């Protein structure tokens, strides 16, 4: 297994396959680099070098007690990209990983990143605040905290239904996809998952989005029940200097898995443009 040891002693697990222009994939809460299987296979076959890491506290990385905030996540990515000497890279983030991508690009990626993609991302901010009055009420995130802290195995089972839109009438439910989400989630540490809820809901990425000059593609499903597209994707695209927004009617939050053929085609077109 490939791991790097960060300056603070945390071990970060990663997969690094192929040669060519590097694409770095950043997973969502509470998952791991395995959530990018459909993209890793596709882009490896297209001749790219593909890298996916498990965020600290998640998957096969160290289950640290602290550091579960966007500043640390971005710094961890900076150490990984430096260790692997990644240049001219494309960084693609899903959900929480989208926040990680834009914070990394804004703070550390100046000479290393060519393009970025935010998929179903939590940017610019999810939580309801004075400056974001139409955001999601804190009570919703408190419910996620409660479920994660007290009944994580069952809560994670239930969470897969809205995540993939499997609760919609006529949805074709894949038990394998549900089981794989649960498997990834239960590999991670409960403390990391609990703390990350604050990181993905309350971090304000407005200034990060405004400061980034490189091309950024924003992809969002219009039936995203986890991260509503009008609160996030639409607003994020407007803040970017060089952003492009694509929304998909009926697509769920977990669309990189359930709608991989469409997402991969649009990602490839953006990367090659």
Coordinates of C-alpha atoms in Angstrom, one line a residue:
X1 CA 0.0 0.0 0.0
X2 CA 1.3 3.5 -0.9
X3 CA 1.4 5.9 2.0
X4 CA 3.2 9.1 2.8
X5 CA 4.0 10.3 6.3
X6 CA 3.1 14.0 6.7
X7 CA 5.1 16.5 8.8
X8 CA 2.8 15.9 11.8
X9 CA 3.2 12.1 11.5
X10 CA -0.2 11.4 9.9
X11 CA 0.0 8.7 7.2
X12 CA -2.0 9.4 4.1
X13 CA -2.9 6.5 1.9
X14 CA -3.0 7.1 -1.9
X15 CA -3.3 5.3 -5.2
X16 CA -1.1 6.5 -8.1
X17 CA -1.6 4.7 -11.4
X18 CA -0.3 5.4 -14.9
X19 CA 1.7 8.1 -16.6
X20 CA 0.9 11.3 -18.4
X21 CA -0.9 14.4 -17.2
X22 CA -1.9 13.9 -13.6
X23 CA -5.5 14.0 -12.4
X24 CA -6.0 14.1 -8.6
X25 CA -9.3 13.0 -7.2
X26 CA -10.7 14.3 -3.9
X27 CA -13.5 12.3 -2.3
X28 CA -16.5 13.3 -0.3
X29 CA -17.6 12.7 3.3
X30 CA -17.3 10.1 4.8
X31 CA -15.8 8.1 2.0
X32 CA -12.3 7.2 0.6
X33 CA -10.4 7.3 -2.7
X34 CA -12.3 4.2 -3.7
X35 CA -15.3 6.4 -4.5
X36 CA -13.5 7.4 -7.7
X37 CA -13.3 3.9 -9.2
X38 CA -15.4 4.7 -12.3
X39 CA -13.2 7.8 -13.0
X40 CA -9.9 6.2 -12.1
X41 CA -10.5 3.4 -14.6
X42 CA -11.8 5.7 -17.3
X43 CA -9.0 8.2 -17.2
X44 CA -6.3 5.6 -16.8
X45 CA -7.5 4.1 -20.1
X46 CA -7.4 7.6 -21.7
X47 CA -3.7 7.8 -20.9
X48 CA -3.7 10.0 -17.8
X49 CA -1.9 9.5 -14.5
X50 CA -4.6 9.1 -11.9
X51 CA -4.2 9.7 -8.1
X52 CA -6.7 9.4 -5.3
X53 CA -6.0 9.7 -1.6
X54 CA -7.9 8.9 1.5
X55 CA -8.3 12.2 3.5
X56 CA -6.9 12.1 7.1
X57 CA -9.2 10.1 9.3
X58 CA -10.9 8.5 6.3
X59 CA -10.4 5.2 4.6
X60 CA -6.9 3.7 5.1
X61 CA -5.2 6.9 6.3
X62 CA -4.4 7.5 10.0
X63 CA -7.4 8.0 12.2
X64 CA -6.1 11.2 13.8
X65 CA -8.0 12.8 16.7
X66 CA -7.6 16.3 15.2
X67 CA -6.9 18.2 12.0
X68 CA -10.3 17.7 10.5
X69 CA -10.7 21.1 9.0
X70 CA -10.3 22.6 5.5
X71 CA -7.1 24.3 6.3
X72 CA -5.4 21.0 7.3
X73 CA -7.0 19.1 4.5
X74 CA -5.6 21.5 1.9
X75 CA -2.2 21.5 3.6
X76 CA -2.2 17.6 3.5
X77 CA -2.9 17.7 -0.2
X78 CA 0.0 20.2 -0.7
X79 CA 2.4 17.8 1.1
X80 CA 1.1 14.9 -1.1
X81 CA 1.4 16.8 -4.4
X82 CA 4.9 18.0 -3.4
X83 CA 6.0 14.4 -2.5
X84 CA 4.7 13.1 -5.8
X85 CA 6.0 16.2 -7.7
X86 CA 2.7 16.7 -9.5
X87 CA 2.8 19.6 -12.1
X88 CA 0.2 20.7 -14.7
X89 CA -2.3 18.7 -12.7
X90 CA -6.1 18.6 -12.9
X91 CA -7.8 18.5 -9.4
X92 CA -11.3 17.1 -9.3
X93 CA -13.3 17.2 -6.1
X94 CA -16.7 15.7 -5.2
X95 CA -18.8 17.3 -2.4
X96 CA -16.5 17.9 0.6
X97 CA -13.6 17.2 -1.8
X98 CA -14.7 20.1 -3.9
X99 CA -14.1 22.4 -0.9
X100 CA -10.7 20.8 -0.4
X101 CA -9.8 21.3 -4.1
X102 CA -10.6 25.0 -4.2
X103 CA -8.9 25.7 -0.9
X104 CA -5.8 23.8 -2.1
X105 CA -5.8 25.5 -5.5
X106 CA -6.2 29.0 -3.9
X107 CA -3.6 28.6 -1.3
X108 CA -1.0 26.1 -2.6
X109 CA -1.7 25.3 -6.3
X110 CA -0.3 28.3 -8.1
X111 CA 2.5 26.5 -10.0
X112 CA 1.2 23.0 -9.9
X113 CA -2.5 23.1 -11.1
X114 CA -3.8 23.5 -14.7
X115 CA -7.5 23.1 -14.2
X116 CA -10.0 22.2 -11.4
X117 CA -13.4 20.6 -11.3
X118 CA -16.0 20.9 -8.5
X119 CA -18.7 18.1 -8.6
X120 CA -21.7 18.3 -6.3
X121 CA -19.5 20.5 -4.2
X122 CA -20.1 22.3 -0.9
X123 CA -18.8 25.6 -2.2
X124 CA -19.2 28.5 -1.5
X125 CA -20.9 27.7 1.8
X126 CA -23.7 25.4 2.9
X127 CA -24.8 26.5 6.3
X128 CA -27.3 29.3 7.0
X129 CA -25.5 32.4 8.4
X130 CA -26.1 36.1 8.5
X131 CA -24.2 36.5 5.2
X132 CA -25.8 33.4 3.8
X133 CA -29.5 33.6 4.9
X134 CA -30.8 31.1 2.4
X135 CA -28.4 28.4 3.5
X136 CA -29.3 25.2 5.2
X137 CA -30.3 25.6 8.9
X138 CA -27.8 24.4 11.5
X139 CA -30.4 22.0 12.8
X140 CA -29.9 19.8 9.7
X141 CA -26.2 19.5 10.3
X142 CA -26.8 18.8 14.0
X143 CA -29.0 15.9 12.9
X144 CA -26.1 14.6 10.8
X145 CA -23.8 14.9 13.8
X146 CA -26.2 13.1 16.1
X147 CA -26.6 10.2 13.6
X148 CA -22.9 9.9 13.0
X149 CA -22.0 10.1 16.7
X150 CA -24.6 7.7 18.1
X151 CA -25.7 5.3 15.4
X152 CA -23.2 5.5 12.6
X153 CA -23.6 2.0 11.1
X154 CA -27.4 2.4 10.6
X155 CA -27.2 6.1 9.8
X156 CA -24.7 5.5 7.1
X157 CA -26.9 2.8 5.6
X158 CA -29.9 5.2 5.5
X159 CA -27.8 8.0 4.1
X160 CA -27.1 6.2 0.9
X161 CA -30.8 6.5 -0.2
X162 CA -30.9 10.3 -0.7
X163 CA -27.2 10.4 -1.6
X164 CA -27.9 8.4 -4.8
X165 CA -31.5 9.4 -5.3
X166 CA -32.5 5.8 -4.5
X167 CA -35.5 7.2 -2.6
X168 CA -37.1 8.6 -5.7
X169 CA -40.1 7.0 -7.3
X170 CA -39.0 4.6 -10.1
X171 CA -35.3 4.7 -9.0
X172 CA -33.3 1.6 -9.9
X173 CA -31.7 0.8 -6.5
X174 CA -28.2 -0.8 -6.6
X175 CA -27.5 -2.7 -3.3
X176 CA -23.9 -3.0 -4.4
X177 CA -23.5 0.8 -4.6
X178 CA -25.2 1.2 -1.2
X179 CA -23.0 -1.5 0.4
X180 CA -19.8 0.0 -1.1
X181 CA -20.7 3.5 0.3
X182 CA -21.3 1.9 3.7
X183 CA -18.0 -0.1 3.5
X184 CA -16.0 3.1 2.7
X185 CA -17.7 5.1 5.4
X186 CA -17.2 2.5 8.2
X187 CA -13.5 2.2 7.3
X188 CA -12.9 5.8 8.6
X189 CA -12.8 7.1 12.1
X190 CA -15.9 8.4 13.9
X191 CA -14.1 11.4 15.3
X192 CA -12.9 12.4 11.8
X193 CA -16.4 12.0 10.4
X194 CA -18.0 14.0 13.2
X195 CA -15.6 16.9 12.9
X196 CA -15.7 16.9 9.1
X197 CA -19.4 17.9 9.3
X198 CA -18.5 21.3 10.6
X199 CA -15.7 21.6 7.9
X200 CA -18.0 20.8 5.0
X201 CA -21.0 22.8 6.2
X202 CA -19.5 26.0 7.8
X203 CA -16.4 26.7 5.8
X204 CA -16.8 29.7 3.6
X205 CA -15.0 29.3 0.3
X206 CA -16.1 32.6 -1.2
X207 CA -12.7 34.3 -1.3
X208 CA -11.0 31.0 -2.5
X209 CA -13.4 30.9 -5.5
X210 CA -12.8 34.6 -6.3
X211 CA -9.1 34.3 -6.1
X212 CA -8.6 31.4 -8.6
X213 CA -7.6 32.3 -12.2
X214 CA -7.4 28.9 -13.8
X215 CA -10.3 27.3 -15.6
X216 CA -12.8 25.6 -13.2
X217 CA -15.7 23.4 -14.3
X218 CA -18.7 23.2 -11.9
X219 CA -20.9 20.1 -12.3
X220 CA -24.1 19.7 -10.2
X221 CA -27.1 17.5 -10.3
X222 CA -30.4 19.3 -10.1
X223 CA -32.0 16.6 -7.9
X224 CA -29.1 16.7 -5.4
X225 CA -30.8 16.1 -2.0
X226 CA -27.5 16.5 0.0
X227 CA -26.0 19.7 -1.5
X228 CA -28.7 21.6 -3.3
X229 CA -27.4 23.0 -6.6
X230 CA -28.9 26.4 -6.4
X231 CA -27.3 27.1 -3.0
X232 CA -23.9 25.9 -4.1
X233 CA -23.0 25.1 -7.7
X234 CA -24.9 28.1 -9.2
X235 CA -23.4 30.5 -6.7
X236 CA -19.9 29.0 -7.0
X237 CA -19.8 29.4 -10.8
X238 CA -20.7 33.1 -10.5
X239 CA -17.8 33.8 -8.1
X240 CA -15.2 32.2 -10.3
X241 CA -13.2 34.3 -12.8
X242 CA -12.9 31.5 -15.3
X243 CA -15.8 29.1 -14.4
X244 CA -18.2 27.0 -16.4
X245 CA -21.4 25.5 -14.9
X246 CA -23.2 22.4 -16.1
X247 CA -26.3 21.2 -14.3
X248 CA -28.1 17.9 -14.9
X249 CA -31.8 17.5 -14.5
X250 CA -32.7 14.5 -12.3
X251 CA -29.1 13.7 -11.3
X252 CA -28.4 12.9 -7.6
X253 CA -25.5 13.9 -5.3
X254 CA -23.6 10.7 -6.0
X255 CA -23.8 11.2 -9.8
X256 CA -20.1 10.4 -10.5
X257 CA -21.1 6.8 -9.6
X258 CA -24.6 6.5 -10.8
X259 CA -24.1 8.6 -13.9
X260 CA -20.4 7.9 -14.6
X261 CA -20.7 7.7 -18.4
X262 CA -22.1 11.3 -18.6
X263 CA -19.9 12.8 -16.0
X264 CA -16.7 11.2 -17.5
X265 CA -17.5 12.4 -21.0
X266 CA -18.0 16.0 -19.7
X267 CA -14.8 15.8 -17.6
X268 CA -12.8 14.6 -20.6
X269 CA -14.2 17.3 -22.8
X270 CA -13.2 20.0 -20.3
X271 CA -9.7 18.6 -19.7
X272 CA -9.1 18.4 -23.5
X273 CA -10.5 21.9 -24.2

